[in-house]
PDB file of C-alpha atoms in Angstrom:
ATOM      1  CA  UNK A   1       0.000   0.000   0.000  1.00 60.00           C
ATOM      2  CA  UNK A   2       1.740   3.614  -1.115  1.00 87.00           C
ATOM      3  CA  UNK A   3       0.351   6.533  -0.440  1.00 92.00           C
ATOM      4  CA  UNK A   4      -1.549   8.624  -3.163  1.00 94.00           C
ATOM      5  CA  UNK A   5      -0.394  12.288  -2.957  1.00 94.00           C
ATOM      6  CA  UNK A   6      -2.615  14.703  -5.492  1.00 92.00           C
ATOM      7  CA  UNK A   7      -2.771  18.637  -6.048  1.00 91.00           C
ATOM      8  CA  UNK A   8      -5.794  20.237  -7.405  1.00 90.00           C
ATOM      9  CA  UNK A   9      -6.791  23.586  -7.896  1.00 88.00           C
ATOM     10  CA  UNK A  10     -10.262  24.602  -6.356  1.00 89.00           C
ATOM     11  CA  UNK A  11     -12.301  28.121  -6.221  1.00 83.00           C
ATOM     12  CA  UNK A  12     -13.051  28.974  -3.065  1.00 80.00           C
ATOM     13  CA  UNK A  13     -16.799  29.969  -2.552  1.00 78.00           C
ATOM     14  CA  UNK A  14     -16.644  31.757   1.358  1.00 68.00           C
ATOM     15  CA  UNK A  15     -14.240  31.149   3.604  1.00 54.00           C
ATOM     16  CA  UNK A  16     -12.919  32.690   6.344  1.00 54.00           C
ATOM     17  CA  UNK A  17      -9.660  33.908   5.433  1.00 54.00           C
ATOM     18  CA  UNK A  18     -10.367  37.083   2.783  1.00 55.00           C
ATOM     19  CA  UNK A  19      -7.024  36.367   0.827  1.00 53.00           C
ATOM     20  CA  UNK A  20      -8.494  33.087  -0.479  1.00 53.00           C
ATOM     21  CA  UNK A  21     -11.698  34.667  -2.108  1.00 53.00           C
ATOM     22  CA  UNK A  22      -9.949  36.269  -4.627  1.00 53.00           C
ATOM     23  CA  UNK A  23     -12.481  33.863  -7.670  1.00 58.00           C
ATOM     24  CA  UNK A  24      -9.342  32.491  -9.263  1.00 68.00           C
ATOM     25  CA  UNK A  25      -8.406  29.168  -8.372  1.00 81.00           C
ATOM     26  CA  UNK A  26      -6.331  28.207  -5.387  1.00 83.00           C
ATOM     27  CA  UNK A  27      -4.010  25.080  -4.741  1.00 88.00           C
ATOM     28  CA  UNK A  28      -5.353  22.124  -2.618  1.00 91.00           C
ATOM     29  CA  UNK A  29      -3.446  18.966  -1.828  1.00 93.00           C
ATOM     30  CA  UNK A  30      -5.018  15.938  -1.532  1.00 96.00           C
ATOM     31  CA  UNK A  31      -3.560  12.935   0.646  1.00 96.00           C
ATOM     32  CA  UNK A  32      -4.584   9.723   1.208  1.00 96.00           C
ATOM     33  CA  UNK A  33      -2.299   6.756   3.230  1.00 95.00           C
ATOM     34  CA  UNK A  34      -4.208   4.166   3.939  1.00 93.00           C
ATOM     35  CA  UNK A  35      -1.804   2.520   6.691  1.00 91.00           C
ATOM     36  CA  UNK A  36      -1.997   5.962   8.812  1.00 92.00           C
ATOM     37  CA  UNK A  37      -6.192   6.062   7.740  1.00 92.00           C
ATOM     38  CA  UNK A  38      -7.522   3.751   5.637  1.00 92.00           C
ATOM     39  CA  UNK A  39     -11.017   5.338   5.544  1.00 94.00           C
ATOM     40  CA  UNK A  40      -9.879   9.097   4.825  1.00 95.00           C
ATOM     41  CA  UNK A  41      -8.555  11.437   2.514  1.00 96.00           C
ATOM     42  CA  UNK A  42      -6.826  14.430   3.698  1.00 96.00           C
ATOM     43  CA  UNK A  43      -7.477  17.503   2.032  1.00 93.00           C
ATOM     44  CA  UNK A  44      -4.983  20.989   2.706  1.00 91.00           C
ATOM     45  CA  UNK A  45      -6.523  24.117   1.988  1.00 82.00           C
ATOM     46  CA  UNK A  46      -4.446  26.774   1.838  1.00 76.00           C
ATOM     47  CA  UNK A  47      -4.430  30.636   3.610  1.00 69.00           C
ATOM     48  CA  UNK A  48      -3.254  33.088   6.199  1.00 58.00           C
ATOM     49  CA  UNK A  49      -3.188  29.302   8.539  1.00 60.00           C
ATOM     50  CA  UNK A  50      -3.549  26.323   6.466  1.00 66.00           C
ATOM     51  CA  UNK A  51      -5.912  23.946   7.049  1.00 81.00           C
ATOM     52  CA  UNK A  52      -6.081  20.432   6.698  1.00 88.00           C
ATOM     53  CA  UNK A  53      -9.386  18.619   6.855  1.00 90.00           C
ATOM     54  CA  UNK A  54     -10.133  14.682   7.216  1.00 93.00           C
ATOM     55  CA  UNK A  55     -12.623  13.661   4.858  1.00 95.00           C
ATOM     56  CA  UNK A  56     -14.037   9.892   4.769  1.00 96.00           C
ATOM     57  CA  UNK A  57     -13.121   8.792   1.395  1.00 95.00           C
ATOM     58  CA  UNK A  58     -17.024   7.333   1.433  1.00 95.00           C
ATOM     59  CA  UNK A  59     -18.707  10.874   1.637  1.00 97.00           C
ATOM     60  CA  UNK A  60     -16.709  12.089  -1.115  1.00 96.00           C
ATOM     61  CA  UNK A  61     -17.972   9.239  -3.302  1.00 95.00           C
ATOM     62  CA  UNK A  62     -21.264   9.651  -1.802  1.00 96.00           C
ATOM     63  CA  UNK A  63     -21.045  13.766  -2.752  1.00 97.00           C
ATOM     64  CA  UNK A  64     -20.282  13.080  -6.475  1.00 95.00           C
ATOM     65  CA  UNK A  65     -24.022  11.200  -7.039  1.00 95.00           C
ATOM     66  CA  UNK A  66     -25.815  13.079  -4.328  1.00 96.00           C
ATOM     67  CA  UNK A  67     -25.936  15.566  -1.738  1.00 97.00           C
ATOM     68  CA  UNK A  68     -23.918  14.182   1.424  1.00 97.00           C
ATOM     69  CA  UNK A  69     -23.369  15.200   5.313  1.00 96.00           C
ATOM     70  CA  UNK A  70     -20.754  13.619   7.923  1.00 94.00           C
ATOM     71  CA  UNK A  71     -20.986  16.091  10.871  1.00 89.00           C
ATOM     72  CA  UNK A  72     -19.326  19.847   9.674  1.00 91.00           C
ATOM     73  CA  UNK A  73     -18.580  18.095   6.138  1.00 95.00           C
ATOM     74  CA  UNK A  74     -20.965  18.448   3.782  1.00 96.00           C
ATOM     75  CA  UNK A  75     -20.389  17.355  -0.202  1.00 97.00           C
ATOM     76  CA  UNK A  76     -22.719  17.697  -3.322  1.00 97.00           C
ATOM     77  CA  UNK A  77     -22.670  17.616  -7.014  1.00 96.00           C
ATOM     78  CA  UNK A  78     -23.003  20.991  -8.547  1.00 93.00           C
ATOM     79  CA  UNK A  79     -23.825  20.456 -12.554  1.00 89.00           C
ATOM     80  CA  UNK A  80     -21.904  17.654 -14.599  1.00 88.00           C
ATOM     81  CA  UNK A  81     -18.091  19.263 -13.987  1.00 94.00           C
ATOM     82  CA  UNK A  82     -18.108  20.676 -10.642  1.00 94.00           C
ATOM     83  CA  UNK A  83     -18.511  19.241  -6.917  1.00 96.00           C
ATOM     84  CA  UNK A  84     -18.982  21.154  -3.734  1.00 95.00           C
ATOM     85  CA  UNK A  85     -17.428  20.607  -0.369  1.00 94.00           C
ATOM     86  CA  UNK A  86     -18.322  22.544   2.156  1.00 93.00           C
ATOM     87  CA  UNK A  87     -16.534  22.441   5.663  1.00 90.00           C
ATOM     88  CA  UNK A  88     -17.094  23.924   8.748  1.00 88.00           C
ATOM     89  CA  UNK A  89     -14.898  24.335  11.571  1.00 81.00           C
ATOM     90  CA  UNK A  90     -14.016  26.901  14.125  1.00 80.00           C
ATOM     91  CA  UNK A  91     -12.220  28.905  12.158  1.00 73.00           C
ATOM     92  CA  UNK A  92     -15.672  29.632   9.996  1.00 77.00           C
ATOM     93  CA  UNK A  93     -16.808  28.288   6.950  1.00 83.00           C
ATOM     94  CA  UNK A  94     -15.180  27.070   3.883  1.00 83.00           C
ATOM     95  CA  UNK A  95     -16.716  26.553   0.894  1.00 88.00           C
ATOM     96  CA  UNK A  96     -14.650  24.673  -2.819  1.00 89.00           C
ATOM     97  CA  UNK A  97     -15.516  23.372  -6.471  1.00 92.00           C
ATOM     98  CA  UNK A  98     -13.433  20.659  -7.278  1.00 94.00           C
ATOM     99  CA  UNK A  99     -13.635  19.410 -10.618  1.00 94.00           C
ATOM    100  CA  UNK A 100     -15.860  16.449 -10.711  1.00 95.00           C
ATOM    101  CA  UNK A 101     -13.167  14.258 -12.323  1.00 95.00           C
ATOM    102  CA  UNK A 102     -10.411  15.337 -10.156  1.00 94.00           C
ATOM    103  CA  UNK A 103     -12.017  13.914  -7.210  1.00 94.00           C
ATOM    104  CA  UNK A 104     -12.579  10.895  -9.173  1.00 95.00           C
ATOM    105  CA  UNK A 105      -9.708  10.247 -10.156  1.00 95.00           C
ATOM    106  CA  UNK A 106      -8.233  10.480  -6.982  1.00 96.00           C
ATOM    107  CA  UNK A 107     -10.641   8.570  -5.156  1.00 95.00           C
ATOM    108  CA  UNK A 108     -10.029   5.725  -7.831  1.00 94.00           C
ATOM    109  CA  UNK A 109      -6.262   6.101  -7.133  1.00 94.00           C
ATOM    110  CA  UNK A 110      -7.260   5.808  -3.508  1.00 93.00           C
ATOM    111  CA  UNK A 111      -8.947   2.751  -4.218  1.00 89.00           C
ATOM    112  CA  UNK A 112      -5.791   0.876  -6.011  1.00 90.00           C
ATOM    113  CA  UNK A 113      -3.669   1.915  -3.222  1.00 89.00           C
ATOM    114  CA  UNK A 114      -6.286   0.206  -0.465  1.00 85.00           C
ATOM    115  CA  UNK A 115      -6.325  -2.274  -2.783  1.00 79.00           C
ATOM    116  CA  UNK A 116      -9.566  -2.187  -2.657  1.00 64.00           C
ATOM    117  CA  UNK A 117     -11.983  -2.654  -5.840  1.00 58.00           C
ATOM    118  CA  UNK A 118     -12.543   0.387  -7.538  1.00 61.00           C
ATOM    119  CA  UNK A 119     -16.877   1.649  -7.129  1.00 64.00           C
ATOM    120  CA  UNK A 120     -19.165   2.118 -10.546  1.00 57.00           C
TER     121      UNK A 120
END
């Protein structure tokens, strides 16, 4: 099992830092090792304090087909190209489009390095 290490770029919707909203796209990295967690994805948003958010690698499947919720992690298709995740936290409210097959791609990567068979 490797780890699958992925950067995307995102536009960021609302958040709570007011460098980030600037409508172009900003750098996320997303991280997946399933030896330290096998059931999440870590995704780094950048800003003033960078955060880095656990997301269960079943929600974001979940949030490509069909609005989804796991506590302050909520994910939902947004047209044919784009995805939403929205995540709260104490530091306010942050809200990204991925590209729809970004996150699938990843998440299929994900799945190889589980070694895990891949979900239609």
């Amino acid at each position: 099992m490797s780890v699958v290490e992925q950067y995307a770029r995102v536009h960021v919707v609302t958040d709570a830092d007011p460098r980030l909203e600037n409508g172009g796209a900003v750098p996320v990295e997303l991280r997946y090792d399933p030896e330290t967690d096998p059931r999440c994805v870590r995704v780094r948003l950048p800003g003033t304090v960078p955060r880095e958010w656990a997301v269960e690698r079943e929600l974001l499947e979940r949030g490509l087909r069909a609005p989804a919720t796991d506590g302050g992690i909520r994910v939902w298709p947004c047209g044919r190209v784009q995805a939403v995740v929205e995540f709260h936290g104490p530091q306010g409210v942050s809200v990204v489009e991925f590209e729809t097959k970004t996150l699938a791609r990843f998440l299929r990567r994900a799945h190889v390095a589980a070694a895990e068979p891949v979900p239609h």
